[in-house]
Coordinates of C-alpha atoms in Angstrom, one line a residue:
Chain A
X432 CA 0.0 0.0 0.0
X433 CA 1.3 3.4 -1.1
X434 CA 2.1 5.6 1.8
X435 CA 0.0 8.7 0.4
X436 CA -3.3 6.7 0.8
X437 CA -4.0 7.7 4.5
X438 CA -2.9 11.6 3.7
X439 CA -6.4 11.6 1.9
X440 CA -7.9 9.9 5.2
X441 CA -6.0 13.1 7.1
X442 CA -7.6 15.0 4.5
X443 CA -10.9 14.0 4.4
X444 CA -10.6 14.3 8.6
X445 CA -10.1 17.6 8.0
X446 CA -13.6 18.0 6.2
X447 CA -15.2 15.9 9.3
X448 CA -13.5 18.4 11.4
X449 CA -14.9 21.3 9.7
X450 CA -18.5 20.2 9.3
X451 CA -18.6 19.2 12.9
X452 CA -17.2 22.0 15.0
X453 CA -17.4 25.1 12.1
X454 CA -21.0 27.2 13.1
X455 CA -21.2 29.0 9.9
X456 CA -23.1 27.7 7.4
X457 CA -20.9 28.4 4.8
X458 CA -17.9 26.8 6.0
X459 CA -19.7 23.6 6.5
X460 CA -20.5 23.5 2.5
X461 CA -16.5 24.0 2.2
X462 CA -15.7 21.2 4.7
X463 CA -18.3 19.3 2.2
X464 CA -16.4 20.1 -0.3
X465 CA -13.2 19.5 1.4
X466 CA -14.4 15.9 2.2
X467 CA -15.5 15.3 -1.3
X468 CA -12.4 16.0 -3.1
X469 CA -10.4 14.0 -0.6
X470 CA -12.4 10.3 -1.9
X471 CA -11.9 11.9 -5.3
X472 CA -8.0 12.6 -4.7
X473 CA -8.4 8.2 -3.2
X474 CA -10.0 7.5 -6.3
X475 CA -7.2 8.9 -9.0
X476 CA -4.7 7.8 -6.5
X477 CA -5.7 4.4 -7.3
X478 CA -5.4 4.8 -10.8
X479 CA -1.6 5.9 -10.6
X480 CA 1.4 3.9 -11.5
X481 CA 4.6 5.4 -10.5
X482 CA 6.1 7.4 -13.5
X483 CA 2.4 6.9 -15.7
X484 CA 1.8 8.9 -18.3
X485 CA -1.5 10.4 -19.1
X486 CA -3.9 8.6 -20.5
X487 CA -4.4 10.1 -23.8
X488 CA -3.5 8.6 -27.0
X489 CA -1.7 10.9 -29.6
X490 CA -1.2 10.3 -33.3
X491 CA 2.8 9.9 -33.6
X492 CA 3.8 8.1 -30.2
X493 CA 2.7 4.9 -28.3
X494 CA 2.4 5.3 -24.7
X495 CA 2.3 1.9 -22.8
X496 CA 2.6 3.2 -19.2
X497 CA -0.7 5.0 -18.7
X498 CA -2.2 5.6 -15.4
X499 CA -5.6 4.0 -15.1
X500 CA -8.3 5.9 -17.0
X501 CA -11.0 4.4 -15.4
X502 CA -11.0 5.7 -11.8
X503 CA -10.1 9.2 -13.4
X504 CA -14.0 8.7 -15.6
X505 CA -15.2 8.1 -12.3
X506 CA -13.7 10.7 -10.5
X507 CA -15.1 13.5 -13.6
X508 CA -18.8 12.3 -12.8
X509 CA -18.1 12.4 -9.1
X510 CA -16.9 16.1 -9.7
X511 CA -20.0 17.2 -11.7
X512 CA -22.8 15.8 -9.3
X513 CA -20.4 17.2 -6.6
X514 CA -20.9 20.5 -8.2
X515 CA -24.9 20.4 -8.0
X516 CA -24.6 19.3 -4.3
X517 CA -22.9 22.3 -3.6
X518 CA -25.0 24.8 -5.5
X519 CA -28.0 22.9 -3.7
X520 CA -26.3 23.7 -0.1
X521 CA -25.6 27.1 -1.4
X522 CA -28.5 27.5 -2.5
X523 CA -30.2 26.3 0.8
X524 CA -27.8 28.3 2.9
X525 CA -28.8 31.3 1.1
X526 CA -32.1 31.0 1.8
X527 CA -31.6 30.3 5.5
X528 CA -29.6 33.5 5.2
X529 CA -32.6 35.4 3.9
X530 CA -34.9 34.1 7.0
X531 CA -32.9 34.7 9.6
X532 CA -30.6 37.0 8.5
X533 CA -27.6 35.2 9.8
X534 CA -25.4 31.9 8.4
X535 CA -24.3 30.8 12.3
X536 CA -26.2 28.0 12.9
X537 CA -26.6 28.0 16.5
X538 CA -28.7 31.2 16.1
X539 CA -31.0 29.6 13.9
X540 CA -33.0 28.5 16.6
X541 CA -36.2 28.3 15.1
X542 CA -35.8 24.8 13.4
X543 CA -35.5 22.8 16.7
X544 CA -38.7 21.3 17.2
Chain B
X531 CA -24.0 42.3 -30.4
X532 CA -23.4 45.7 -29.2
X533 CA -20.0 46.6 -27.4
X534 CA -20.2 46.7 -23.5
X535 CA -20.6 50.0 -22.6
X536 CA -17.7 51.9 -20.9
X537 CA -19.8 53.8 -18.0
X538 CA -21.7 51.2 -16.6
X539 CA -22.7 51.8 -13.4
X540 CA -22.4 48.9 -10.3
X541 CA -19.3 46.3 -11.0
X542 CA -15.3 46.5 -10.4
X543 CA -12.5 48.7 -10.5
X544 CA -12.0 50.0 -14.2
X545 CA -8.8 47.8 -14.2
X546 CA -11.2 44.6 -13.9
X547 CA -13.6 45.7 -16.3
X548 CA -11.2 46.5 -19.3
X549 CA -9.5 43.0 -18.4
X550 CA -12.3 41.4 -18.3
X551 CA -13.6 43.6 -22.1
X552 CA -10.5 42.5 -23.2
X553 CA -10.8 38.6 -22.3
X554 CA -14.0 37.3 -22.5
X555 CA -14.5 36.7 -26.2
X556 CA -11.2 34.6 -25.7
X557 CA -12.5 32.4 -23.1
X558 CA -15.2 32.0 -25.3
X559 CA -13.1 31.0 -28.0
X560 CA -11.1 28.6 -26.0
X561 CA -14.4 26.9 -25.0
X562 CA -15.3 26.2 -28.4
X563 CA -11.6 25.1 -29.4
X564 CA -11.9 22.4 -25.9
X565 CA -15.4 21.3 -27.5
X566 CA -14.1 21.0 -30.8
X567 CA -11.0 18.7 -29.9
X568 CA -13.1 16.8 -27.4
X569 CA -13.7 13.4 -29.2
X570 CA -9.8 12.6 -30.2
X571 CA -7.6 14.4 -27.4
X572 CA -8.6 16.0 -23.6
X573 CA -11.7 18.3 -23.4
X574 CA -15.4 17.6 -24.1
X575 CA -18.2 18.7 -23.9
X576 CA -18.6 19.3 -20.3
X577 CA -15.4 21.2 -20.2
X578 CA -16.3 23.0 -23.2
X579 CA -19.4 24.3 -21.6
X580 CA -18.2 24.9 -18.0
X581 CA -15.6 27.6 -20.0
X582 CA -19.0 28.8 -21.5
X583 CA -20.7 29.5 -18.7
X584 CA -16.9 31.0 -17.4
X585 CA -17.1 33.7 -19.8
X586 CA -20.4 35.1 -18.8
X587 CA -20.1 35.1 -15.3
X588 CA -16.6 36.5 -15.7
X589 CA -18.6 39.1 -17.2
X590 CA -21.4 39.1 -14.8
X591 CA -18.3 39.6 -11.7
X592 CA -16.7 42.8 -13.4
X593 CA -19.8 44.2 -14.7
X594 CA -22.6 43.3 -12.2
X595 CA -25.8 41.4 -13.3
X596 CA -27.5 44.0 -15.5
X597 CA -24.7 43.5 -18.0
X598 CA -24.4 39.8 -17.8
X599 CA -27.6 39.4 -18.7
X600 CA -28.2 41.5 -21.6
X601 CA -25.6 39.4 -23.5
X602 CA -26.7 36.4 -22.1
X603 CA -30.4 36.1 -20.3
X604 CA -31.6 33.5 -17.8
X605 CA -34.1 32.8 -20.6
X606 CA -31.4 32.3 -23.3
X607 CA -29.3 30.2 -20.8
X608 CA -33.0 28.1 -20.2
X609 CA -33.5 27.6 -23.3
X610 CA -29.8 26.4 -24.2
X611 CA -30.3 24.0 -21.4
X612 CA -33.5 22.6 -23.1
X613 CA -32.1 22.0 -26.5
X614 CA -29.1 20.7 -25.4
X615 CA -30.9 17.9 -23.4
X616 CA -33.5 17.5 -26.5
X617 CA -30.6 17.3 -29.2
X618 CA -28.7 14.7 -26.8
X619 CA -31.8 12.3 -26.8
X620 CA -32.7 13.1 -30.1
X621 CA -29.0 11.8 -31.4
X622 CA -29.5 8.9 -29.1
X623 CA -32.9 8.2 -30.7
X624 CA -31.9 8.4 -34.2
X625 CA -30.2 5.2 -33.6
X626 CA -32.8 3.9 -34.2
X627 CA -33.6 4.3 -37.4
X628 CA -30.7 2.0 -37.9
X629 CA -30.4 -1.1 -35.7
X630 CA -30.6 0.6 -32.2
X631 CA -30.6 3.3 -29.2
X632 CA -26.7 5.5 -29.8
X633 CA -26.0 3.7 -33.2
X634 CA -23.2 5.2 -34.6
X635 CA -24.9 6.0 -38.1
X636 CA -22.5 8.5 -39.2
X637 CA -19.1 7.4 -41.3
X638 CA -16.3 7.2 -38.3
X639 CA -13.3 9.1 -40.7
X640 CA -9.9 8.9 -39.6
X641 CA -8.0 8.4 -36.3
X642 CA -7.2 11.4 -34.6
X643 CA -9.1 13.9 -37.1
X644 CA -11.0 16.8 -36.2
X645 CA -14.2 15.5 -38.2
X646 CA -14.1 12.0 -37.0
X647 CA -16.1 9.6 -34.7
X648 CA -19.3 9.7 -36.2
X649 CA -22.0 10.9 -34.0
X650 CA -19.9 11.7 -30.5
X651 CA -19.1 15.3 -31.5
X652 CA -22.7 16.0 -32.2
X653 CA -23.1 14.5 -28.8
X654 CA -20.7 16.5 -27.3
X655 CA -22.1 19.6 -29.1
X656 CA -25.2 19.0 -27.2
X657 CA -23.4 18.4 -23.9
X658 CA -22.1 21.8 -24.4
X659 CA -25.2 23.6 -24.6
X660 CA -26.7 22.1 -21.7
X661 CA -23.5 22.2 -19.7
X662 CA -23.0 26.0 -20.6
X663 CA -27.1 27.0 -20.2
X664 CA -27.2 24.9 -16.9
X665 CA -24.3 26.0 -15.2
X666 CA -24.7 29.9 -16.3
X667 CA -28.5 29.2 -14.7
X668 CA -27.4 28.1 -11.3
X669 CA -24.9 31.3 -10.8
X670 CA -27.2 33.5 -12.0
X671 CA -30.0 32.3 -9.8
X672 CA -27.8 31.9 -6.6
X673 CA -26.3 35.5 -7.3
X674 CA -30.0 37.0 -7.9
X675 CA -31.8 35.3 -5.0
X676 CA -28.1 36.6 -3.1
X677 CA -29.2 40.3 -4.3
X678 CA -32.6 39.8 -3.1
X679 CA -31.7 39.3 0.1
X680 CA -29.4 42.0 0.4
X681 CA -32.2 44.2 -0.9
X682 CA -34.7 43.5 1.6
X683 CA -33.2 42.7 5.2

């Protein structure tokens, strides 16, 4: 096992970190965000072979040590629905924002039941 | 089109605005060279239309809503959305009046030219408008529901 693989598990820690003790709103959507790229950074890390080229064919050379395109596919889908999640928490923060006229969740009091 | 006006009101520094005057039909143009290399080297559709939607709220930053969208309305940006989604099923569809759903009907031409592939850059054309329309229509919404609330505390 490569030793970078647990650096994304420090990294998505940080982005459990943030959404757990962070009280604004919109640095929760960042730790989100934070945790999200860190399974994508897993993903491609995967994928890599030491020294792999790219893995994108050209007309005058044959590359045989590609990385994995696969997990890098994956990881481009994982990106785009990652960006409608985040415009749907911005979105949702903004509205919160608009209500109560503040992003600190503590003060939003009125949604405990 | 008419040129963006030089005293318009709301917006950056002057600096960011004739930057931004200076730039935006290149992005533009870069977006459309990404989409049309996407089917034999990197770039795509998607990426194609994310620099699409770039351009205009690169525009919408420096020059403030107003401007934005007289070059480029919500409505526009809808639309866009719609036809890209319609022309990527209707590609898919037309398949069928071969042997079946994303037949390949059109003649594949050579490895590694522009026109080549048969029906993926028509595919990617369409990802393009929809990725463009789509992604303009959720900045523009966020930044005018934003403005709304600044409006009315």
């Amino acid at each position: 096992m490569s030793p970078v693989y647990p650096l994304c598990l420090v990294l998505f820690a940080v982005g459990v970190y943030c959404l757990a003790v962070k009280r604004n709103l919109i640095k929760i959507v960042i730790g989100i965000g934070i945790m999200e790229y860190a399974v994508n950074l897993f993903f491609v890390l995967i994928g890599y072979r030491l020294r792999g080229r790219s893995p994108i064919e050209s007309p005058d050379q044959v590359v045989t040590d590609m990385v994995d395109p696969l997990p890098q596919a994956l990881v481009l889908t994982a990106i785009v629905i990652g960006l409608a999640t985040t415009a749907l928490l911005v979105a949702a923060a903004i509205r919160l924002y608009e209500k109560y006229g503040t992003f600190d969740i503590t003060k939003i009091r009125k949604l405990r039941g | 089109m008419k040129p963006i006006e030089r005293k318009d009101e709301g917006g950056m520094t002057l600096i960011v605005k004739t930057v931004t005057r200076l730039t935006v039909g290149l992005i533009l143009l870069f977006g459309l060279y990404i989409l049309v290399h996407g089917h034999h080297g990197p770039g795509g559709g998607f990426s194609g239309g994310v620099i699409l939607a770039l351009s205009f709220i690169h525009l919408m930053l420096a020059f403030g809503r107003k401007t934005a969208a007289e070059k480029f309305s919500d409505r526009t940006a809808g639309t866009l959305l719609g036809l890209g989604a319609l022309l990527f099923v209707a590609i898919a569809l037309f398949g069928y009046a071969g042997r079946g759903f994303f037949l390949n009907f059109l003649p594949k031409g050579d490895r590694f030219a522009v026109l080549s592939g048969g029906i993926i850059p028509l595919c990617e054309a369409a990802i393009y408008l929809a990725v463009g329309g789509g992604l303009y229509t959720v900045f523009s919404a966020l930044v005018s529901s934003a403005q709304d609330a600044e409006e009315e505390p």
